[in-house]
Amino acid sequence: KRSSLGVAATVLRRKWTGVFGRRGAIDYSAVLFSCSYAPELVNLPILLMNSGIPVRASGRQSTVPGGGPWPLMILGGSNALASQSLIFPDGDSFVDGIFFGEAEDGGDRLMRAIAESRGQAPGERARQIALATGAFWPAGSISGHEVQVARYRATDGEAALVDRYPVLNTEEASTARIQLSFGCPSTCTFCFEGWEHKPYREIDIETVLAAARRLAANTGASTLELYSFNFNAHTDIGAIVIGLNRLFERVNMMSQRADLLVSTPGLLEMELAAEKTGFTIGVEGISEGMRALYSKGLSESCLRRLMERLAREKVREIKLFYILAGAENDVDFAGFDAFCQFMSALRARNDRGLRVVFSFGYLVR
């Protein structure tokens, strides 16, 4: 019997193995999941089940066959506030607890509580963590447990920016990332960023540049990516990009609002001077009426002006992202058809080899 338990434990360790640690899941004291998109949650019970780990938190209160306590399973991430599908009506859950909010505020308390509760059953550990940090929900709680979402606020000009981390031997080793803001100032109806991650908070330019200097020294990266929900919403984005380009060989600017790109004088010219040749534009609605439904502040005339400007410049690719809600009608499709004809004529007129990519996703929680 003792031998069979040992074999079972060995099989468990082989099912779910860490990429760098090369150890099985049950060899760890805690396992943390970061969820940014609700459909990702489907993977969690499948991962547990296929690894021989009890799917419910209530089933992990005993010990691992031939070993100690089961690892503590905690979920967090930007989608934590929309992770109700993990919880059963009786308060049981696929995870032992959920952390709500930003780690820059409550992350240190969370990690300290995880370390101090090591060796105990997951349920007891989750209850201790809930007491240590108010932004934590322990499995089994149905009512009477108040959770205060963690929100980071910089004090005395300081911001919790990551400027030192292990540089792994991968293709990404030469790229570093720096954060410009928390949340989003907009309140589009299709996106929870501007609603659940309020208030919008910018990191001041002096803090960003100081952190970037330390990041360059600590990592040796040649490329810097700006981490922000909409980088061009930052008040000092022009001065920030100029300053960062003096520190790094290349500065990549990712997501941005199309209306600000059109209306902000000199912004497009600055991005082109920084050798940005590909632009990703979140158009969202296929027509002006659908964008109004989404509360997306982008008119048809503004969108077309932007396309005309990009087509005149040395831009190689434009990616246009759309959302399909199922509420589109013939008028909306006619509007989208007219825009496609406009883009076709624009490419033919400029003849610069411009590549236009249309991407569509469904409106889901």
PDB file of N, CA and C in Angstrom, residues 5 12 40 77-78 91 110 113 121 134 180 202 221 308:
ATOM      1  N   LEU A   5       0.990   4.280  -2.948  1.00  0.00           N
ATOM      2  CA  LEU A   5       0.826   5.707  -2.677  1.00  0.00           C
ATOM      3  C   LEU A   5       2.000   6.493  -3.235  1.00  0.00           C
ATOM      4  N   LEU A  12       1.377  12.226 -10.006  1.00  0.00           N
ATOM      5  CA  LEU A  12       0.858  13.572  -9.828  1.00  0.00           C
ATOM      6  C   LEU A  12       1.918  14.607 -10.174  1.00  0.00           C
ATOM      7  N   GLU A  40     -10.535  32.165 -20.220  1.00  0.00           N
ATOM      8  CA  GLU A  40      -9.376  31.438 -19.713  1.00  0.00           C
ATOM      9  C   GLU A  40      -9.732  30.568 -18.514  1.00  0.00           C
ATOM     10  N   GLY A  77      -5.404  38.817 -11.072  1.00  0.00           N
ATOM     11  CA  GLY A  77      -5.325  39.326 -12.439  1.00  0.00           C
ATOM     12  C   GLY A  77      -6.407  40.347 -12.730  1.00  0.00           C
ATOM     13  N   SER A  78      -6.312  40.954 -13.902  1.00  0.00           N
ATOM     14  CA  SER A  78      -7.227  42.038 -14.250  1.00  0.00           C
ATOM     15  C   SER A  78      -8.671  41.576 -14.398  1.00  0.00           C
ATOM     16  N   GLY A  91     -20.556  28.333  -1.924  1.00  0.00           N
ATOM     17  CA  GLY A  91     -19.334  29.033  -1.540  1.00  0.00           C
ATOM     18  C   GLY A  91     -18.066  28.265  -1.841  1.00  0.00           C
ATOM     19  N   LEU A 110      -0.090  40.086   0.615  1.00  0.00           N
ATOM     20  CA  LEU A 110      -0.521  38.778   0.129  1.00  0.00           C
ATOM     21  C   LEU A 110       0.629  37.781   0.170  1.00  0.00           C
ATOM     22  N   ALA A 113       1.643  36.825   3.750  1.00  0.00           N
ATOM     23  CA  ALA A 113       0.673  35.920   4.376  1.00  0.00           C
ATOM     24  C   ALA A 113       0.778  34.510   3.816  1.00  0.00           C
ATOM     25  N   ALA A 121      -3.326  23.544   6.102  1.00  0.00           N
ATOM     26  CA  ALA A 121      -4.287  23.183   5.069  1.00  0.00           C
ATOM     27  C   ALA A 121      -4.695  24.433   4.288  1.00  0.00           C
ATOM     28  N   GLY A 134      -7.236  42.869   3.076  1.00  0.00           N
ATOM     29  CA  GLY A 134      -8.673  43.036   2.891  1.00  0.00           C
ATOM     30  C   GLY A 134      -9.147  42.828   1.480  1.00  0.00           C
ATOM     31  N   LEU A 180       3.092  53.251 -17.598  1.00  0.00           N
ATOM     32  CA  LEU A 180       2.857  54.688 -17.605  1.00  0.00           C
ATOM     33  C   LEU A 180       1.661  55.105 -16.764  1.00  0.00           C
ATOM     34  N   GLU A 202      -2.065  58.474 -13.495  1.00  0.00           N
ATOM     35  CA  GLU A 202      -0.871  58.583 -14.312  1.00  0.00           C
ATOM     36  C   GLU A 202       0.377  58.587 -13.431  1.00  0.00           C
ATOM     37  N   ALA A 221      18.590  45.897 -21.732  1.00  0.00           N
ATOM     38  CA  ALA A 221      17.653  45.800 -22.852  1.00  0.00           C
ATOM     39  C   ALA A 221      17.897  46.930 -23.850  1.00  0.00           C
ATOM     40  N   GLU A 308      -6.358  58.398 -43.726  1.00  0.00           N
ATOM     41  CA  GLU A 308      -5.744  59.181 -44.804  1.00  0.00           C
ATOM     42  C   GLU A 308      -4.330  59.628 -44.421  1.00  0.00           C
TER      43      GLU A 308
END
